[in-house]
CSV table of C-alpha atoms in Angstrom, one decimal:
chain,number,residue,atom,x,y,z
A,1,GLN,CA,142.5,116.4,220.8
A,2,HIS,CA,140.2,117.3,218.6
A,3,LYS,CA,139.0,122.0,218.4
A,4,VAL,CA,137.8,124.0,216.2
A,5,ALA,CA,139.9,125.2,213.2
A,6,ILE,CA,140.6,128.2,212.2
A,7,VAL,CA,142.0,128.4,208.6
A,8,ASP,CA,141.6,130.7,205.9
A,9,LYS,CA,140.8,130.6,202.6
A,10,SER,CA,143.6,129.3,201.5
A,11,GLY,CA,143.0,127.0,203.8
A,12,SER,CA,146.6,127.8,205.8
A,13,TYR,CA,146.5,127.3,209.4
A,14,LYS,CA,145.5,130.3,211.9
A,15,SER,CA,144.2,129.4,215.5
A,16,ALA,CA,142.6,127.1,217.6
A,17,ILE,CA,140.3,126.1,219.5
A,18,GLY,CA,140.6,122.9,221.8
A,19,TYR,CA,137.5,121.1,222.2
A,20,ASP,CA,138.5,121.4,226.5
A,21,THR,CA,139.1,124.5,226.0
A,22,LEU,CA,134.8,125.0,225.4
A,23,LYS,CA,133.8,122.4,227.4
A,24,LEU,CA,133.1,120.5,223.9
A,25,GLY,CA,131.8,117.4,224.0
A,26,TYR,CA,130.9,116.6,220.0
A,27,GLY,CA,131.1,119.7,217.6
A,28,THR,CA,128.2,118.3,215.0
A,29,GLU,CA,128.6,122.1,212.9
A,30,LEU,CA,128.7,125.7,213.6
A,31,VAL,CA,127.6,128.7,211.7
A,32,ILE,CA,129.4,132.5,212.1
A,33,ASP,CA,127.5,135.5,214.6
A,34,GLY,CA,129.9,138.6,213.4
A,35,GLU,CA,132.9,138.0,215.3
A,36,ASN,CA,131.3,135.1,217.6
A,37,LEU,CA,130.9,131.4,216.7
A,38,ILE,CA,127.6,129.7,216.7
A,39,ILE,CA,129.0,125.5,217.7
A,40,VAL,CA,125.8,122.8,217.8
A,41,ASP,CA,127.8,120.5,220.4
A,42,SER,CA,125.1,117.2,219.7
A,43,ARG,CA,126.9,114.8,222.8
A,44,ARG,CA,126.3,117.5,224.7
A,45,ASN,CA,122.4,117.8,223.3
A,46,ARG,CA,123.6,122.5,223.6
A,47,VAL,CA,124.4,125.2,220.9
A,48,MET,CA,127.1,127.3,223.0
A,49,ARG,CA,128.7,130.9,221.5
A,50,THR,CA,132.5,132.3,221.7
A,51,ASP,CA,134.3,134.7,220.4
A,52,VAL,CA,138.1,133.0,218.6
A,53,SER,CA,139.8,134.1,221.8
A,54,ALA,CA,137.2,130.7,224.1
A,55,GLU,CA,137.5,133.6,227.4
A,56,MET,CA,134.1,133.2,227.8
A,57,PRO,CA,131.7,130.7,226.4
A,58,GLU,CA,128.0,131.4,226.3
A,59,ILE,CA,125.6,128.8,226.1
A,60,LEU,CA,122.1,129.4,223.7
A,61,VAL,CA,119.7,126.0,224.6
A,62,TYR,CA,120.4,124.7,227.3
A,63,PRO,CA,120.2,120.4,227.7
A,64,GLY,CA,117.1,119.5,229.4
A,65,GLU,CA,115.6,121.9,229.0
A,66,GLU,CA,112.0,122.2,227.7
A,67,TYR,CA,111.3,123.8,223.8
A,68,GLY,CA,107.6,123.3,223.0
A,69,ASP,CA,107.7,119.5,224.0
A,70,ALA,CA,110.6,118.0,225.2
A,71,PRO,CA,114.5,118.6,225.3
A,72,LEU,CA,117.5,118.7,222.6
A,73,ASN,CA,118.1,116.0,221.8
A,74,LYS,CA,121.6,114.7,218.9
A,75,PRO,CA,121.8,118.2,217.6
A,76,ILE,CA,123.7,118.7,214.2
A,77,GLY,CA,123.1,121.3,211.7
A,78,VAL,CA,122.4,124.7,212.4
A,79,ALA,CA,122.0,128.0,210.3
A,80,PHE,CA,121.2,132.1,211.1
A,81,ASP,CA,119.5,134.4,210.3
A,82,GLU,CA,122.0,137.3,210.4
A,83,GLU,CA,119.6,140.1,209.0
A,84,ASP,CA,117.0,138.9,211.4
A,85,GLY,CA,118.9,137.9,214.5
A,86,LEU,CA,116.9,133.9,214.3
A,87,LEU,CA,119.2,130.7,214.4
A,88,TYR,CA,117.5,127.4,213.0
A,89,ILE,CA,119.2,124.1,214.4
A,90,VAL,CA,117.7,120.8,213.6
A,91,ASP,CA,116.9,118.7,216.8
A,92,SER,CA,117.3,115.6,214.9
A,93,GLY,CA,116.6,112.8,217.7
A,94,ASN,CA,113.0,115.1,218.0
A,95,LYS,CA,112.2,115.1,214.3
A,96,ARG,CA,112.1,119.0,214.1
A,97,ILE,CA,114.0,122.1,213.7
A,98,LEU,CA,113.9,125.1,216.2
A,99,LYS,CA,113.5,128.4,216.3
A,100,PHE,CA,115.4,130.9,218.5
A,101,GLU,CA,114.9,134.6,218.6
A,102,GLY,CA,119.6,135.3,220.7
A,103,THR,CA,118.8,133.5,223.0
A,104,SER,CA,114.9,133.3,223.1
A,105,TYR,CA,112.8,129.4,222.2
A,106,ARG,CA,110.8,131.3,219.4
A,107,ASP,CA,108.1,128.1,217.7
A,108,ASN,CA,109.7,124.3,216.6
A,109,PHE,CA,108.6,122.8,213.4
A,110,GLY,CA,109.1,120.2,211.0
A,111,SER,CA,107.6,117.5,212.8
A,112,ASP,CA,105.1,116.0,210.8
A,113,GLU,CA,107.5,116.4,207.1
A,114,LEU,CA,110.9,114.9,208.3
A,115,VAL,CA,112.8,111.3,208.9
A,116,GLN,CA,116.3,112.7,210.3
A,117,PRO,CA,117.0,115.4,209.4
A,118,TYR,CA,120.4,116.9,209.1
A,119,GLY,CA,121.5,120.3,208.0
A,120,ILE,CA,119.8,123.0,207.2
A,121,ALA,CA,121.1,126.2,205.2
A,122,ILE,CA,119.3,129.7,204.2
A,123,ASN,CA,118.4,130.2,200.3
A,124,PRO,CA,119.9,133.2,200.0
A,125,VAL,CA,117.7,133.8,197.8
A,126,ASN,CA,114.5,133.6,198.8
A,127,GLY,CA,114.3,133.0,202.3
A,128,ASN,CA,113.2,129.8,202.6
A,129,LEU,CA,115.2,127.0,205.4
A,130,TYR,CA,116.6,123.4,202.8
A,131,VAL,CA,117.1,120.9,205.3
A,132,THR,CA,118.3,117.6,204.3
A,133,ASP,CA,117.0,115.0,205.4
A,134,TRP,CA,118.9,111.0,205.2
A,135,GLY,CA,115.9,108.8,206.3
A,136,ASP,CA,114.1,109.4,203.3
A,137,GLY,CA,117.3,110.8,201.3
A,138,SER,CA,116.0,114.4,200.6
A,139,VAL,CA,115.9,117.8,201.3
A,140,LYS,CA,112.5,119.7,202.5
A,141,ILE,CA,111.6,123.0,202.2
A,142,TYR,CA,111.0,125.8,205.0
A,143,THR,CA,109.7,129.4,204.8
A,144,PRO,CA,111.2,131.4,207.4
A,145,ALA,CA,107.9,130.8,208.8
A,146,GLY,CA,108.5,127.9,209.5
A,147,GLU,CA,105.6,126.3,206.8
A,148,PHE,CA,106.1,123.0,204.4
A,149,VAL,CA,106.8,124.3,200.8
A,150,LYS,CA,108.7,120.9,198.7
A,151,LYS,CA,109.6,117.7,199.5
A,152,TYR,CA,113.1,117.0,196.5
A,153,GLU,CA,114.1,113.7,196.6
A,154,ILE,CA,117.4,112.9,195.5
A,155,GLY,CA,118.2,109.7,196.9
A,156,GLY,CA,121.4,108.1,199.5
A,157,TYR,CA,122.2,110.1,202.8
A,158,PRO,CA,122.4,113.9,202.5
A,159,THR,CA,123.5,115.9,205.4
A,160,GLY,CA,126.0,119.1,204.8
A,161,ILE,CA,124.0,121.3,202.3
A,162,TYR,CA,125.5,125.0,202.3
A,163,ILE,CA,123.6,127.3,199.4
A,164,SER,CA,125.5,129.9,197.4
A,165,GLU,CA,125.1,134.1,196.7
A,166,SER,CA,123.7,132.7,193.3
A,167,GLY,CA,121.2,130.2,195.5
A,168,PHE,CA,123.3,127.0,193.9
A,169,ILE,CA,122.9,123.9,196.1
A,170,PHE,CA,125.8,121.9,197.4
A,171,ILE,CA,124.9,118.5,199.6
A,172,GLY,CA,127.3,115.5,200.7
A,173,ASP,CA,126.7,112.0,201.0
A,174,ILE,CA,127.4,110.7,203.1
A,175,LEU,CA,128.0,106.5,202.2
A,176,ALA,CA,128.0,108.2,198.4
A,177,ASP,CA,132.0,110.1,199.2
A,178,THR,CA,130.1,112.6,196.8
A,179,VAL,CA,129.1,116.4,197.2
A,180,TYR,CA,126.2,116.5,194.7
A,181,MET,CA,125.8,120.7,193.3
A,182,PHE,CA,121.5,121.3,192.3
A,183,ALA,CA,120.7,125.1,189.9
A,184,PRO,CA,118.7,127.4,192.1
A,185,ASP,CA,115.6,124.8,191.0
A,186,MET,CA,116.9,121.9,192.1
A,187,SER,CA,117.5,120.3,189.4
A,188,PRO,CA,120.8,118.3,189.7
A,189,LEU,CA,124.3,119.7,188.2
A,190,PRO,CA,127.6,117.3,187.6
A,191,PRO,CA,129.0,116.6,191.1
A,192,ALA,CA,130.7,119.0,192.2
A,193,ALA,CA,133.4,116.4,194.7
A,194,THR,CA,133.2,112.1,194.0
A,195,ASP,CA,136.9,111.5,196.2
A,196,ALA,CA,134.7,112.7,200.0
A,197,VAL,CA,135.9,110.6,202.3
A,198,SER,CA,133.0,110.7,204.3
A,199,PRO,CA,131.6,114.0,203.7
A,200,ARG,CA,129.2,115.6,206.8
A,201,GLY,CA,129.7,120.0,206.6
A,202,VAL,CA,129.9,121.4,203.1
A,203,THR,CA,131.3,126.0,203.6
A,204,MET,CA,132.7,128.2,200.7
A,205,ILE,CA,134.2,131.2,200.5
A,206,GLY,CA,133.7,133.5,197.5
A,207,GLU,CA,131.8,133.3,194.1
A,208,GLY,CA,131.8,132.3,190.9
A,209,PRO,CA,135.3,130.9,189.6
A,210,ASP,CA,137.0,132.8,192.5
A,211,ALA,CA,135.5,130.5,195.4
A,212,THR,CA,136.8,127.7,197.7
A,213,LEU,CA,134.8,124.9,198.3
A,214,PHE,CA,135.4,123.6,201.6
A,215,ILE,CA,134.6,120.0,202.6
A,216,SER,CA,134.9,118.4,206.1
A,217,GLY,CA,134.3,114.3,206.9
A,218,GLU,CA,136.4,111.7,207.9
A,219,SER,CA,140.1,112.4,206.7
A,220,GLY,CA,139.5,115.9,207.1
A,221,VAL,CA,139.3,119.1,205.6
A,222,SER,CA,138.9,118.5,201.9
A,223,LEU,CA,139.6,121.7,199.3
A,224,TYR,CA,138.1,122.4,195.5
A,225,LYS,CA,139.0,125.4,193.3
A,226,ALA,CA,136.2,127.1,191.7
A,227,SER,CA,136.9,126.8,187.8
A,228,TRP,CA,134.9,129.6,185.0
A,229,ASP,CA,132.9,126.6,184.2
A,230,ASN,CA,131.9,125.8,187.2
A,231,THR,CA,133.5,122.4,188.2
A,232,TYR,CA,135.7,122.0,191.4
A,233,ILE,CA,139.0,120.3,191.7
A,234,PRO,CA,140.9,119.4,194.4
A,235,ARG,CA,143.4,122.0,195.9
C-alpha cells in the first residue's frame, strides 16, 4: 500500500505511516512542523497534520470550506515558516497561494500572476516565497505578505523546489528528468541531477559537502551525495 516513509540521512528506512491509517487520498508534498508532519492531500482537497504515531491526525484545511472566495482545489505544494507559524499552500486548481496561521485562514495571493503553480519554498536568506509554475515555465517570487516581487523564466515544467540555508535553489523538471540548480541570484549552475525520473519533490539534509539531496519521482526516492565542488553524485 501507499505510505509515508521515514528515513535517515543515509536513506535507511526507519518507519512508515500507511495511507489507510491517515485516511490519505494522495499525498503530494509534506513539511515538518516540530515533531509533526503537515501533509497535502490533493485527491481529497485537504491539508492535515500528524505525528509519526498517527494516533490523532488533525485536519488543518478542510475540503469544501471556502477560503477567500473558493474552497481548496487540487492543492500540491506546501511551505511552513516555523518561526512565525505561517503555512503557505499551493492551491493549484485556483491558481493562488493560501496563507494560514495555525488553523486560521489569513489571506490568498498570486492569482494575477500564477498559471499552473506547483511547488513552493521559503528562502532562508531573504524570507521570500519562491513558487514554481509549470504553466509558463517560471519561478515567481513573493514576499511573506503576498506582494509579487519578480518572475524568472527558466523554461520546461518546473515542479518541486528546495532552497538551501545558503540560498542555493534546486528545482525539479518533470519532463526533462532533471533537477536544476541555481545560485542565490537565480543564475543557472550545472544541474544537480540529470537522471531523476519525473522528479516531483526535492529536499536536502545537511549543507555543503556533507549534504544529501533527496529526489522523489516516478521511480521512488533517489539520493545524491554532495561533493566539495558543489556537484552531486548518485548514492
